[in-house]
Every structure is written in structure tokens, then in C-alpha cells.
mmCIF file of C-alpha atoms in Angstrom:
data_model
loop_
_atom_site.group_PDB
_atom_site.id
_atom_site.type_symbol
_atom_site.label_atom_id
_atom_site.label_comp_id
_atom_site.label_asym_id
_atom_site.label_seq_id
_atom_site.Cartn_x
_atom_site.Cartn_y
_atom_site.Cartn_z
ATOM 1 C CA MET A 1 -148.211 -54.822 14.108
ATOM 2 C CA LYS A 2 -147.515 -51.163 14.812
ATOM 3 C CA ALA A 3 -150.099 -48.460 14.234
ATOM 4 C CA ARG A 4 -148.346 -47.203 11.130
ATOM 5 C CA HIS A 5 -150.494 -44.191 10.391
ATOM 6 C CA ALA A 6 -149.507 -42.684 13.741
ATOM 7 C CA VAL A 7 -146.001 -42.212 12.366
ATOM 8 C CA VAL A 8 -146.833 -39.038 10.445
ATOM 9 C CA ALA A 9 -148.085 -37.263 13.552
ATOM 10 C CA LEU A 10 -145.060 -38.419 15.517
ATOM 11 C CA ALA A 11 -142.735 -37.123 12.823
ATOM 12 C CA ALA A 12 -143.865 -33.535 13.431
ATOM 13 C CA ALA A 13 -141.889 -33.633 16.670
ATOM 14 C CA SER A 14 -138.992 -35.650 15.291
ATOM 15 C CA VAL A 15 -138.633 -35.004 11.557
ATOM 16 C CA LEU A 16 -136.183 -36.898 9.364
ATOM 17 C CA ALA A 17 -135.033 -39.631 11.719
ATOM 18 C CA GLY A 18 -131.759 -41.243 10.765
ATOM 19 C CA CYS A 19 -130.028 -44.589 10.710
ATOM 20 C CA ALA A 20 -126.554 -45.351 10.193
ATOM 21 C CA GLY A 21 -125.143 -47.865 8.473
ATOM 22 C CA GLY A 22 -126.607 -44.687 8.570
ATOM 23 C CA ALA A 23 -127.366 -40.708 9.345
ATOM 24 C CA PRO A 24 -126.040 -39.071 12.390
ATOM 25 C CA ALA A 25 -126.704 -36.815 15.379
ATOM 26 C CA SER A 26 -129.151 -35.794 17.985
ATOM 27 C CA PRO A 27 -132.303 -33.725 17.471
ATOM 28 C CA ALA A 28 -130.487 -30.853 19.200
ATOM 29 C CA ALA A 29 -128.275 -30.489 16.139
ATOM 30 C CA PRO A 30 -130.344 -28.489 13.599
ATOM 31 C CA ARG A 31 -130.430 -29.222 9.920
ATOM 32 C CA THR A 32 -128.804 -26.620 7.732
ATOM 33 C CA PRO A 33 -130.569 -26.456 4.337
ATOM 34 C CA GLY A 34 -130.669 -23.145 2.528
ATOM 35 C CA LYS A 35 -127.280 -21.840 3.641
ATOM 36 C CA ALA A 36 -124.880 -20.623 0.999
ATOM 37 C CA PRO A 37 -122.604 -23.428 -0.187
ATOM 38 C CA SER A 38 -118.878 -23.110 0.224
ATOM 39 C CA SER A 39 -116.121 -24.389 -1.990
ATOM 40 C CA PRO A 40 -114.547 -27.607 -0.772
ATOM 41 C CA ALA A 41 -111.269 -27.192 1.055
ATOM 42 C CA PRO A 42 -108.088 -28.475 -0.600
ATOM 43 C CA ALA A 43 -106.736 -31.846 0.419
ATOM 44 C CA SER A 44 -105.128 -31.372 3.786
ATOM 45 C CA PRO A 45 -101.900 -32.888 5.080
ATOM 46 C CA ALA A 46 -101.755 -35.201 8.022
ATOM 47 C CA PRO A 47 -102.468 -33.282 11.228
ATOM 48 C CA SER A 48 -99.564 -32.501 13.509
ATOM 49 C CA SER A 49 -101.313 -33.416 16.746
ATOM 50 C CA ALA A 50 -99.832 -36.103 18.955
ATOM 51 C CA SER A 51 -102.757 -38.408 18.185
ATOM 52 C CA SER A 52 -101.639 -38.700 14.549
ATOM 53 C CA LYS A 53 -97.992 -39.571 15.175
ATOM 54 C CA PRO A 54 -96.819 -43.107 14.370
ATOM 55 C CA SER A 55 -97.445 -45.586 17.139
ATOM 56 C CA ALA A 56 -94.661 -47.457 18.886
ATOM 57 C CA ALA A 57 -95.982 -50.816 17.674
ATOM 58 C CA ALA A 58 -97.887 -51.875 14.573
ATOM 59 C CA THR A 59 -101.619 -52.212 14.986
ATOM 60 C CA PRO A 60 -102.447 -55.903 15.604
ATOM 61 C CA HIS A 61 -104.865 -58.001 13.568
ATOM 62 C CA GLY A 62 -108.328 -58.022 15.124
ATOM 63 C CA THR A 63 -108.190 -54.376 16.174
ATOM 64 C CA LEU A 64 -111.463 -52.487 15.717
ATOM 65 C CA LEU A 65 -111.674 -49.087 14.042
ATOM 66 C CA VAL A 66 -114.610 -46.853 14.928
ATOM 67 C CA ALA A 67 -115.680 -43.571 13.344
ATOM 68 C CA ASP A 68 -116.192 -41.113 16.205
ATOM 69 C CA PHE A 69 -119.171 -39.067 15.088
ATOM 70 C CA GLY A 70 -118.978 -37.153 18.360
ATOM 71 C CA ALA A 71 -115.390 -36.101 17.684
ATOM 72 C CA ASP A 72 -113.177 -35.625 14.641
ATOM 73 C CA THR A 73 -111.372 -38.915 15.059
ATOM 74 C CA VAL A 74 -111.113 -42.593 14.284
ATOM 75 C CA THR A 75 -110.321 -44.665 17.368
ATOM 76 C CA PHE A 76 -108.414 -47.966 17.408
ATOM 77 C CA VAL A 77 -109.874 -50.445 19.894
ATOM 78 C CA ASP A 78 -108.617 -53.728 21.350
ATOM 79 C CA PRO A 79 -111.871 -55.627 22.052
ATOM 80 C CA ALA A 80 -110.364 -58.399 24.197
ATOM 81 C CA PRO A 81 -111.992 -58.697 27.635
ATOM 82 C CA GLY A 82 -110.118 -58.120 30.871
ATOM 83 C CA HIS A 83 -108.241 -54.960 29.886
ATOM 84 C CA ASP A 84 -108.305 -51.806 31.961
ATOM 85 C CA ARG A 85 -107.987 -49.739 28.805
ATOM 86 C CA HIS A 86 -109.141 -50.825 25.354
ATOM 87 C CA THR A 87 -108.279 -47.705 23.332
ATOM 88 C CA LEU A 88 -104.973 -48.036 21.471
ATOM 89 C CA GLY A 89 -105.058 -44.507 20.098
ATOM 90 C CA SER A 90 -107.045 -42.085 17.937
ATOM 91 C CA VAL A 91 -106.364 -40.232 14.695
ATOM 92 C CA GLU A 92 -107.840 -36.897 13.645
ATOM 93 C CA VAL A 93 -109.681 -37.396 10.341
ATOM 94 C CA GLY A 94 -112.175 -34.539 9.891
ATOM 95 C CA THR A 95 -115.490 -33.267 11.162
ATOM 96 C CA ALA A 96 -118.183 -35.790 12.152
ATOM 97 C CA PRO A 97 -116.812 -39.029 10.645
ATOM 98 C CA TYR A 98 -119.616 -41.408 9.724
ATOM 99 C CA GLY A 99 -118.460 -44.605 7.994
ATOM 100 C CA LEU A 100 -115.218 -46.351 7.121
ATOM 101 C CA VAL A 101 -113.783 -49.269 5.156
ATOM 102 C CA VAL A 102 -110.339 -50.879 5.223
ATOM 103 C CA ASP A 103 -108.572 -52.227 2.142
ATOM 104 C CA ASP A 104 -106.280 -55.255 1.912
ATOM 105 C CA GLY A 105 -103.225 -53.039 2.349
ATOM 106 C CA GLY A 106 -104.408 -51.775 5.717
ATOM 107 C CA ILE A 107 -105.488 -48.344 4.507
ATOM 108 C CA ALA A 108 -108.741 -47.041 5.990
ATOM 109 C CA TRP A 109 -111.042 -44.761 4.024
ATOM 110 C CA VAL A 110 -113.273 -42.626 6.242
ATOM 111 C CA SER A 111 -116.289 -40.546 5.177
ATOM 112 C CA THR A 112 -116.361 -37.241 7.066
ATOM 113 C CA ALA A 113 -118.195 -33.945 6.628
ATOM 114 C CA GLU A 114 -115.077 -32.483 4.998
ATOM 115 C CA GLY A 115 -113.891 -35.248 2.699
ATOM 116 C CA VAL A 116 -112.631 -38.821 2.618
ATOM 117 C CA ALA A 117 -109.804 -39.260 5.114
ATOM 118 C CA VAL A 118 -107.071 -41.772 4.272
ATOM 119 C CA VAL A 119 -105.533 -43.482 7.317
ATOM 120 C CA ASP A 120 -102.587 -45.863 7.557
ATOM 121 C CA THR A 121 -103.819 -48.363 10.140
ATOM 122 C CA ALA A 122 -100.375 -49.902 10.721
ATOM 123 C CA THR A 123 -98.851 -46.654 11.960
ATOM 124 C CA ARG A 124 -102.153 -45.034 12.969
ATOM 125 C CA THR A 125 -101.566 -41.846 10.992
ATOM 126 C CA ARG A 126 -103.724 -39.841 8.610
ATOM 127 C CA LEU A 127 -102.090 -39.651 5.196
ATOM 128 C CA THR A 128 -104.408 -37.112 3.580
ATOM 129 C CA ARG A 129 -108.007 -36.037 3.235
ATOM 130 C CA ILE A 130 -109.653 -35.979 -0.195
ATOM 131 C CA PRO A 131 -112.175 -33.128 -0.571
ATOM 132 C CA TYR A 132 -115.543 -33.809 -2.167
ATOM 133 C CA GLU A 133 -116.320 -32.353 -5.560
ATOM 134 C CA THR A 134 -119.932 -31.883 -4.476
ATOM 135 C CA ARG A 135 -120.783 -28.636 -2.718
ATOM 136 C CA THR A 136 -122.542 -29.494 0.516
ATOM 137 C CA GLY A 137 -122.631 -26.113 2.275
ATOM 138 C CA PRO A 138 -120.848 -25.119 5.478
ATOM 139 C CA VAL A 139 -119.118 -27.899 7.404
ATOM 140 C CA THR A 140 -121.396 -28.835 10.310
ATOM 141 C CA THR A 141 -122.093 -31.678 12.677
ATOM 142 C CA GLY A 142 -125.398 -33.342 13.499
ATOM 143 C CA GLU A 143 -127.750 -35.841 11.959
ATOM 144 C CA TYR A 144 -128.449 -33.731 8.896
ATOM 145 C CA ARG A 145 -124.936 -32.499 8.199
ATOM 146 C CA GLY A 146 -123.663 -32.457 4.654
ATOM 147 C CA GLY A 147 -120.809 -34.665 3.528
ATOM 148 C CA GLY A 148 -119.949 -38.323 3.359
ATOM 149 C CA MET A 149 -122.209 -41.027 4.731
ATOM 150 C CA GLY A 150 -122.230 -44.578 3.350
ATOM 151 C CA ILE A 151 -118.899 -45.785 1.980
ATOM 152 C CA ALA A 152 -117.811 -48.991 0.227
ATOM 153 C CA LEU A 153 -114.700 -50.444 -1.389
ATOM 154 C CA ALA A 154 -114.720 -52.060 -4.824
ATOM 155 C CA PRO A 155 -113.838 -55.792 -4.785
ATOM 156 C CA ASP A 156 -110.612 -55.123 -6.689
ATOM 157 C CA GLY A 157 -109.662 -52.311 -4.302
ATOM 158 C CA ARG A 158 -109.222 -49.769 -7.104
ATOM 159 C CA HIS A 159 -112.069 -47.461 -6.114
ATOM 160 C CA VAL A 160 -113.870 -46.261 -3.024
ATOM 161 C CA HIS A 161 -117.478 -45.168 -3.396
ATOM 162 C CA VAL A 162 -118.946 -42.671 -0.938
ATOM 163 C CA GLY A 163 -122.492 -41.380 -0.661
ATOM 164 C CA VAL A 164 -122.473 -37.616 -0.125
ATOM 165 C CA ASN A 165 -125.414 -35.935 1.580
ATOM 166 C CA VAL A 166 -126.389 -32.520 0.232
ATOM 167 C CA PRO A 167 -128.772 -30.907 2.766
ATOM 168 C CA GLY A 168 -132.166 -30.230 1.216
ATOM 169 C CA ARG A 169 -131.341 -31.958 -2.081
ATOM 170 C CA ASN A 170 -130.668 -35.364 -3.579
ATOM 171 C CA GLY A 171 -127.336 -36.982 -2.761
ATOM 172 C CA VAL A 172 -124.324 -37.762 -4.912
ATOM 173 C CA LEU A 173 -122.148 -40.851 -5.241
ATOM 174 C CA GLU A 174 -118.502 -39.806 -5.472
ATOM 175 C CA ILE A 175 -115.947 -42.233 -6.895
ATOM 176 C CA VAL A 176 -112.406 -42.101 -5.507
ATOM 177 C CA ASP A 177 -109.431 -43.646 -7.287
ATOM 178 C CA THR A 178 -107.454 -45.370 -4.524
ATOM 179 C CA ALA A 179 -104.152 -45.098 -6.413
ATOM 180 C CA THR A 180 -104.270 -41.376 -7.199
ATOM 181 C CA ARG A 181 -106.460 -40.542 -4.182
ATOM 182 C CA GLU A 182 -108.613 -38.253 -6.260
ATOM 183 C CA VAL A 183 -112.336 -38.060 -7.009
ATOM 184 C CA THR A 184 -112.734 -39.317 -10.568
ATOM 185 C CA GLY A 185 -116.503 -39.150 -10.964
ATOM 186 C CA THR A 186 -119.806 -38.079 -9.444
ATOM 187 C CA VAL A 187 -123.247 -39.611 -9.990
ATOM 188 C CA PRO A 188 -126.630 -38.295 -8.709
ATOM 189 C CA VAL A 189 -128.371 -40.724 -6.334
ATOM 190 C CA GLY A 190 -131.184 -40.628 -3.777
ATOM 191 C CA ARG A 191 -131.674 -38.305 -0.866
ATOM 192 C CA ARG A 192 -129.366 -38.797 2.150
ATOM 193 C CA PRO A 193 -127.400 -41.872 0.979
ATOM 194 C CA PHE A 194 -127.036 -43.592 4.352
ATOM 195 C CA ASP A 195 -125.485 -46.729 2.939
ATOM 196 C CA VAL A 196 -123.379 -47.712 -0.074
ATOM 197 C CA ASP A 197 -122.728 -51.292 -1.203
ATOM 198 C CA VAL A 198 -121.025 -52.923 -4.184
ATOM 199 C CA SER A 199 -122.090 -55.999 -6.144
ATOM 200 C CA PRO A 200 -119.879 -59.088 -5.692
ATOM 201 C CA ASP A 201 -118.500 -58.724 -9.220
ATOM 202 C CA GLY A 202 -117.922 -54.976 -8.850
ATOM 203 C CA THR A 203 -120.086 -54.032 -11.824
ATOM 204 C CA GLU A 204 -122.653 -52.044 -9.825
ATOM 205 C CA VAL A 205 -122.745 -49.806 -6.770
ATOM 206 C CA TYR A 206 -125.909 -49.449 -4.682
ATOM 207 C CA ALA A 207 -126.707 -46.232 -2.805
ATOM 208 C CA THR A 208 -129.550 -46.485 -0.282
ATOM 209 C CA GLY A 209 -131.486 -43.202 -0.298
ATOM 210 C CA HIS A 210 -132.965 -42.893 3.186
ATOM 211 C CA ASP A 211 -135.198 -39.890 2.513
ATOM 212 C CA SER A 212 -136.199 -40.911 -1.013
ATOM 213 C CA PHE A 213 -137.306 -44.491 -0.185
ATOM 214 C CA ASP A 214 -135.009 -45.978 -2.810
ATOM 215 C CA VAL A 215 -131.885 -47.752 -3.897
ATOM 216 C CA THR A 216 -129.947 -46.308 -6.838
ATOM 217 C CA ALA A 217 -127.907 -48.825 -8.826
ATOM 218 C CA VAL A 218 -124.890 -47.241 -10.546
ATOM 219 C CA ASP A 219 -123.139 -49.049 -13.390
ATOM 220 C CA THR A 220 -119.412 -48.781 -12.667
ATOM 221 C CA ALA A 221 -118.495 -48.930 -16.376
ATOM 222 C CA ASP A 222 -120.654 -46.152 -17.840
ATOM 223 C CA ARG A 223 -122.112 -44.683 -14.590
ATOM 224 C CA THR A 224 -125.691 -44.949 -15.775
ATOM 225 C CA THR A 225 -128.277 -45.379 -13.016
ATOM 226 C CA ARG A 226 -131.445 -47.295 -12.227
ATOM 227 C CA ARG A 227 -133.756 -46.405 -9.351
ATOM 228 C CA PHE A 228 -135.682 -48.959 -7.288
ATOM 229 C CA GLU A 229 -138.298 -47.799 -4.829
ATOM 230 C CA VAL A 230 -137.989 -49.671 -1.522
ATOM 231 C CA ALA A 231 -141.011 -48.875 0.630
ATOM 232 C CA PRO A 232 -142.749 -51.926 2.131
ATOM 233 C CA TYR A 233 -144.910 -49.598 4.285
ATOM 234 C CA GLY A 234 -145.503 -47.092 1.495
ATOM 235 C CA THR A 235 -144.184 -43.536 1.390
ATOM 236 C CA GLU A 236 -146.822 -41.830 3.512
ATOM 237 C CA GLY A 237 -145.267 -39.116 5.635
ATOM 238 C CA GLY A 238 -142.468 -38.420 3.174
ATOM 239 C CA LEU A 239 -139.426 -36.911 4.835
ATOM 240 C CA GLY A 240 -141.052 -37.200 8.252
ATOM 241 C CA SER A 241 -141.623 -40.944 8.062
ATOM 242 C CA TRP A 242 -139.702 -43.355 10.272
ATOM 243 C CA LEU A 243 -140.362 -46.195 7.820
ATOM 244 C CA LYS A 244 -137.570 -45.555 5.360
ATOM 245 C CA PRO A 245 -134.662 -47.730 4.186
ATOM 246 C CA HIS A 246 -131.532 -47.372 6.277
ATOM 247 C CA CYS A 247 -128.894 -49.968 5.463
ATOM 248 C CA ALA A 248 -128.479 -52.831 3.020
ATOM 249 C CA VAL A 249 -126.234 -55.835 2.586
ATOM 250 C CA VAL A 250 -125.490 -57.729 -0.619
ATOM 251 C CA ARG A 251 -125.680 -61.513 -0.721
ATOM 252 C CA PRO A 252 -123.120 -63.473 -2.750
ATOM 253 C CA ASP A 253 -125.885 -64.103 -5.309
ATOM 254 C CA GLY A 254 -126.201 -60.323 -5.847
ATOM 255 C CA ARG A 255 -129.527 -59.766 -4.085
ATOM 256 C CA LEU A 256 -129.847 -56.920 -1.597
ATOM 257 C CA LEU A 257 -131.309 -57.346 1.894
ATOM 258 C CA LEU A 258 -132.929 -54.275 3.478
ATOM 259 C CA PRO A 259 -134.428 -54.688 6.979
ATOM 260 C CA PHE A 260 -137.354 -52.546 8.147
ATOM 261 C CA GLU A 261 -138.475 -52.087 11.752
ATOM 262 C CA GLY A 262 -137.659 -55.638 12.825
ATOM 263 C CA GLU A 263 -140.807 -56.683 10.959
ATOM 264 C CA ARG A 264 -140.035 -56.874 7.246
ATOM 265 C CA LEU A 265 -136.988 -57.809 5.224
ATOM 266 C CA VAL A 266 -137.040 -56.566 1.650
ATOM 267 C CA VAL A 267 -135.102 -58.844 -0.721
ATOM 268 C CA LEU A 268 -134.316 -56.836 -3.863
ATOM 269 C CA ASP A 269 -132.959 -58.443 -7.032
ATOM 270 C CA PRO A 270 -131.280 -55.569 -8.930
ATOM 271 C CA ARG A 271 -131.057 -57.655 -12.089
ATOM 272 C CA THR A 272 -134.836 -57.691 -12.459
ATOM 273 C CA GLY A 273 -135.846 -54.835 -10.162
ATOM 274 C CA ARG A 274 -138.253 -57.162 -8.378
ATOM 275 C CA SER A 275 -138.453 -57.431 -4.618
ATOM 276 C CA THR A 276 -140.096 -59.733 -2.103
ATOM 277 C CA VAL A 277 -140.792 -59.239 1.598
ATOM 278 C CA GLU A 278 -139.971 -61.739 4.337
ATOM 279 C CA PRO A 279 -141.104 -61.474 7.987
ATOM 280 C CA MET A 280 -138.739 -60.478 10.792
ATOM 281 C CA THR A 281 -139.265 -60.799 14.538
ATOM 282 C CA ALA A 282 -137.341 -58.090 16.487
ATOM 283 C CA ASP A 283 -140.117 -55.463 16.213
ATOM 284 C CA THR A 284 -137.797 -52.494 16.724
ATOM 285 C CA HIS A 285 -136.390 -49.626 14.656
ATOM 286 C CA GLN A 286 -133.339 -50.924 12.769
ATOM 287 C CA HIS A 287 -130.180 -49.336 11.400
ATOM 288 C CA GLY A 288 -126.820 -51.056 10.707
ATOM 289 C CA ALA A 289 -126.491 -54.474 9.090
ATOM 290 C CA THR A 290 -123.779 -56.857 7.917
ATOM 291 C CA LEU A 291 -123.292 -60.443 6.745
ATOM 292 C CA ALA A 292 -121.183 -62.993 8.607
ATOM 293 C CA PRO A 293 -118.905 -65.261 6.531
ATOM 294 C CA ASP A 294 -121.515 -68.071 6.574
ATOM 295 C CA GLY A 295 -124.257 -65.762 5.272
ATOM 296 C CA THR A 296 -125.841 -65.025 8.656
ATOM 297 C CA LEU A 297 -127.480 -61.593 8.606
ATOM 298 C CA LEU A 298 -126.834 -59.316 11.588
ATOM 299 C CA VAL A 299 -129.114 -56.296 12.058
ATOM 300 C CA VAL A 300 -128.906 -53.637 14.768
ATOM 301 C CA GLY A 301 -132.166 -52.670 16.489
ATOM 302 C CA THR A 302 -131.945 -49.146 17.912
ATOM 303 C CA GLY A 303 -135.023 -49.305 20.137
ATOM 304 C CA PRO A 304 -138.621 -48.100 19.980
ATOM 305 C CA VAL A 305 -139.937 -45.260 17.844
ATOM 306 C CA LEU A 306 -143.535 -46.040 18.860
ATOM 307 C CA SER A 307 -144.893 -47.146 22.223
ATOM 308 C CA ASP A 308 -145.522 -50.723 21.119
ATOM 309 C CA ASP A 309 -141.995 -51.290 19.744
ATOM 310 C CA ARG A 310 -139.521 -53.497 21.550
ATOM 311 C CA GLY A 311 -136.129 -52.413 22.881
ATOM 312 C CA PRO A 312 -132.668 -52.353 21.300
ATOM 313 C CA SER A 313 -131.360 -55.659 19.992
ATOM 314 C CA LEU A 314 -129.154 -57.512 17.566
ATOM 315 C CA THR A 315 -131.008 -59.797 15.162
ATOM 316 C CA VAL A 316 -129.083 -62.932 14.165
ATOM 317 C CA ARG A 317 -130.795 -64.369 11.075
ATOM 318 C CA THR A 318 -129.621 -67.544 9.359
ATOM 319 C CA PRO A 319 -129.604 -67.850 5.553
ATOM 320 C CA ALA A 320 -132.673 -70.110 5.931
ATOM 321 C CA GLY A 321 -134.577 -67.300 7.667
ATOM 322 C CA SER A 322 -134.692 -68.416 11.302
ATOM 323 C CA GLU A 323 -133.957 -65.652 13.789
ATOM 324 C CA ARG A 324 -132.543 -65.174 17.254
ATOM 325 C CA VAL A 325 -132.870 -61.740 18.861
ATOM 326 C CA VAL A 326 -130.178 -60.683 21.341
ATOM 327 C CA PRO A 327 -131.299 -57.834 23.667
ATOM 328 C CA LEU A 328 -128.889 -54.903 23.928
ATOM 329 C CA ASP A 329 -128.529 -52.317 26.671
ATOM 330 C CA GLY A 330 -129.372 -48.964 25.079
ATOM 331 C CA PRO A 331 -129.441 -47.759 21.461
ATOM 332 C CA HIS A 332 -126.760 -48.998 19.065
ATOM 333 C CA GLU A 333 -125.928 -48.077 15.481
ATOM 334 C CA ASP A 334 -123.669 -50.283 13.348
ATOM 335 C CA VAL A 335 -122.145 -53.768 13.427
ATOM 336 C CA THR A 336 -119.212 -55.747 12.116
ATOM 337 C CA VAL A 337 -118.241 -59.383 12.625
ATOM 338 C CA SER A 338 -114.988 -61.251 13.254
ATOM 339 C CA ASP A 339 -113.317 -63.232 10.468
ATOM 340 C CA ASP A 340 -114.351 -66.526 12.042
ATOM 341 C CA GLY A 341 -117.983 -65.401 12.325
ATOM 342 C CA ARG A 342 -118.121 -66.044 16.056
ATOM 343 C CA THR A 343 -118.241 -62.506 17.430
ATOM 344 C CA ALA A 344 -120.206 -59.379 16.546
ATOM 345 C CA TYR A 345 -119.123 -55.877 17.532
ATOM 346 C CA VAL A 346 -121.941 -53.317 17.782
ATOM 347 C CA THR A 347 -121.284 -49.575 18.118
ATOM 348 C CA GLU A 348 -123.158 -47.691 20.826
ATOM 349 C CA GLY A 349 -123.012 -44.293 19.107
ATOM 350 C CA PHE A 350 -126.518 -44.041 17.626
ATOM 351 C CA THR A 351 -127.623 -41.097 15.476
ATOM 352 C CA ARG A 352 -130.020 -39.598 18.017
ATOM 353 C CA ASP A 353 -130.209 -39.186 21.798
ATOM 354 C CA GLY A 354 -129.326 -42.018 24.155
ATOM 355 C CA TYR A 355 -125.957 -42.941 22.680
ATOM 356 C CA ARG A 356 -122.935 -44.109 24.661
ATOM 357 C CA ASN A 357 -119.212 -44.150 24.011
ATOM 358 C CA GLY A 358 -118.490 -47.807 23.579
ATOM 359 C CA ILE A 359 -118.914 -51.095 21.735
ATOM 360 C CA THR A 360 -120.984 -54.116 22.731
ATOM 361 C CA VAL A 361 -119.277 -57.460 22.087
ATOM 362 C CA VAL A 362 -121.744 -60.257 21.268
ATOM 363 C CA ASP A 363 -120.851 -63.960 21.263
ATOM 364 C CA LEU A 364 -122.903 -65.248 18.327
ATOM 365 C CA SER A 365 -123.016 -68.769 19.722
ATOM 366 C CA GLY A 366 -125.079 -67.444 22.625
ATOM 367 C CA ARG A 367 -122.913 -69.189 25.204
ATOM 368 C CA LYS A 368 -121.506 -65.966 26.679
ATOM 369 C CA ARG A 369 -123.289 -62.815 27.750
ATOM 370 C CA PRO A 370 -122.647 -59.620 25.763
ATOM 371 C CA PHE A 371 -120.180 -57.230 27.374
ATOM 372 C CA GLU A 372 -119.232 -53.608 26.828
ATOM 373 C CA VAL A 373 -115.891 -52.125 25.793
ATOM 374 C CA VAL A 374 -115.700 -48.421 26.605
ATOM 375 C CA ALA A 375 -114.033 -46.637 23.677
ATOM 376 C CA GLY A 376 -114.623 -43.937 21.089
ATOM 377 C CA ALA A 377 -116.746 -40.802 21.056
ATOM 378 C CA ARG A 378 -120.251 -41.547 19.826
ATOM 379 C CA PRO A 379 -118.931 -44.312 17.545
ATOM 380 C CA LEU A 380 -120.979 -45.035 14.422
ATOM 381 C CA GLY A 381 -119.171 -46.825 11.587
ATOM 382 C CA ILE A 382 -116.990 -49.796 12.511
ATOM 383 C CA ALA A 383 -114.472 -52.051 10.768
ATOM 384 C CA ILE A 384 -112.132 -54.819 11.891
ATOM 385 C CA LEU A 385 -108.513 -55.330 10.847
#
């Protein structure tokens, strides 16, 4: 077990560490609280750069989309091995894109510092960008930038929910109508909403507040909220603690799974507000998470935050709780999984130093070694068509 009380002293040199399913950038990018807020820009038309022009061929099924936090783009990636070039093209979406989701019609919704970009994945063009109603201050990059972070699509596809970070203050959940492409509501949530998830029946949205040690449940009918503290190590160290919630996934039964440090898995039942803690085995700082079709939990380990932590990894945890830990080469950030549940794709962007511009492809059967696909610019969020 790590020496947990050493975390507070460590945080003085590295305050407000991020995740991603989670919070982006390197320590070199300063936080910007206290600056005068600016009015959000109007929705912008599709950019005229060559990267946003329609492609010669429709984007094939199985293509990966990555949010390039190190650029202003979303990159389309062919993950098949043996290619000399995996990048199919990129689309300008807005400053420091963080997360993205794709609806059944092939439209991608991308959370950026400037608004929610709307991308037609078939033609690889940006259709528009929807400005936030929340004032987040000047548009910046870096781990503590204001703007969209976690993003999720309602099961019926009628709304997109995006967690908006407001530097120095609590965050806001903004609700976007996918038909009108307008923000139709805002709800206060926890601080730095790294992740947003939706219940299987669509009646609640869950915003994971990284810096407030909580999950805020938002009723989609009347937009009332309930707050659940999620702090299996306690809240000592406050904003400077490493031991905060990063990303969550929702089981089909409605319970939320929140991994911590490769040691503890918090299982939160939002119907009762009760949570239990199960042991994990990776012993590493963890960020992105997803569920495979069979209920297998995949969790990205970013690497050590203390000297006795283990290196980067991908945890593969069965619904029964048994785990296999796949070592990864260097920090990683987020993960998605193929439709057949056989392959995981892990972004190498990471929210702090040590990132790379690529994706690690992991055979979940364990029969093949992981391999790297070079693509993207500090890729964080990832989705598969």
C-alpha cells in the first residue's frame, strides 16, 4: 500500500493533477483562474482549411476518432497493422479538444475549449461549433483550461451532455439538443467535471467532479441534482491530492464503477447513494475507463505518482472481479474497445508530461503483443465508428 500521507507534500510541486476520461495538459501550461471572463463566441461555420474538405471516400466502419489535445483537430485513424500510414485525415474542431462521442447517424460531438464541435464522420467535415453558455474565461490550452471535458450521448440520441470546466470554480453540465444543435440547459455540478456518463435508461446523467471528490447525478426530466462524495482515501490534500476520482463507467444495472490508483474500485449505486470498495491489482495512477460488450472493465494506468507505484498498464477486469494487467510502454490516457470486444485501443496523449502521438492496440485475448499506431497530436478522447 502506498504511503498516502506523502501525497500532500508531493502535491506542492505538482498541484491539481489530472486524468482524462479526463483533464488535460502538461505542468508547463499554467492554470488561468482570476482572469476576466469573455463572452462565448458565436457558433462558427465549418473551417475552410483543406483538412475540413470532404474526403474522396466515405470513412469506413472500424475507423478510430481521436481528440487531439495537442492541436485543434480530430484525427481519423485506420488501426489495422501493416500500414505505412494510419492517419486518414484530420478536421479542425476548436482549441484543445478533450473528449468525443459518436451518434448512430455518424455525427461526432467533440468537447473543446471553445464549444462543442459537430463533425460529419462520413465526409470528415466540421458542420458547426456550438458555443457554451457558461463563461469560462479566455480560451486557453493546458491541463486547467476552461471549456468542455467529459461528454456523453443520451441513449435515445436526442441530447449530448458535456461537463464544462470553469477555472477556479465549480463546473457546469451543459445540455445540447442534437436536433437544433443548441444548448438547452445548464446545471451546476462538481469541480472540473472530467467525465460524464448517462444511466442506461437515460433518466440521469452523472458528472464526475475530479477536484471536488464527487459524482453529481442530474435528473434529465427536472434537472434536479444529488451529490455523492467518492473518496475512498479521504479528501486530505484537497485540490492538491492525487487521490481523486477521474473517470467512471455505468454498468447495465445502473451502478457506477470508479477506479482509484489501481488499488480500489468504488462501486456506487446512485439509487441508494451507497458505495462499496473492491480491491484492484495494477497499483498505478489511473485515468480512462470503458466497458467491453461482455461487461469486462478496461482501465488505463498512467504510471507512477509515487516511488512505489507500478508503471503504465491496461487493467482487464472481468465482471466477476478477476484481473489481468497488461503493461504499456509510457503513459496513456483513454480507451475504447471494438464492437466484438476483442481489441482495445488506448490513447498515448496523457494529460501531463511523457505523452506520445499515437495509439496502443491491445489484443484482449492476450495472444498477440500490443503494438503502436502513430497518429494524432497528443490524443486524449477516443471513439470507434
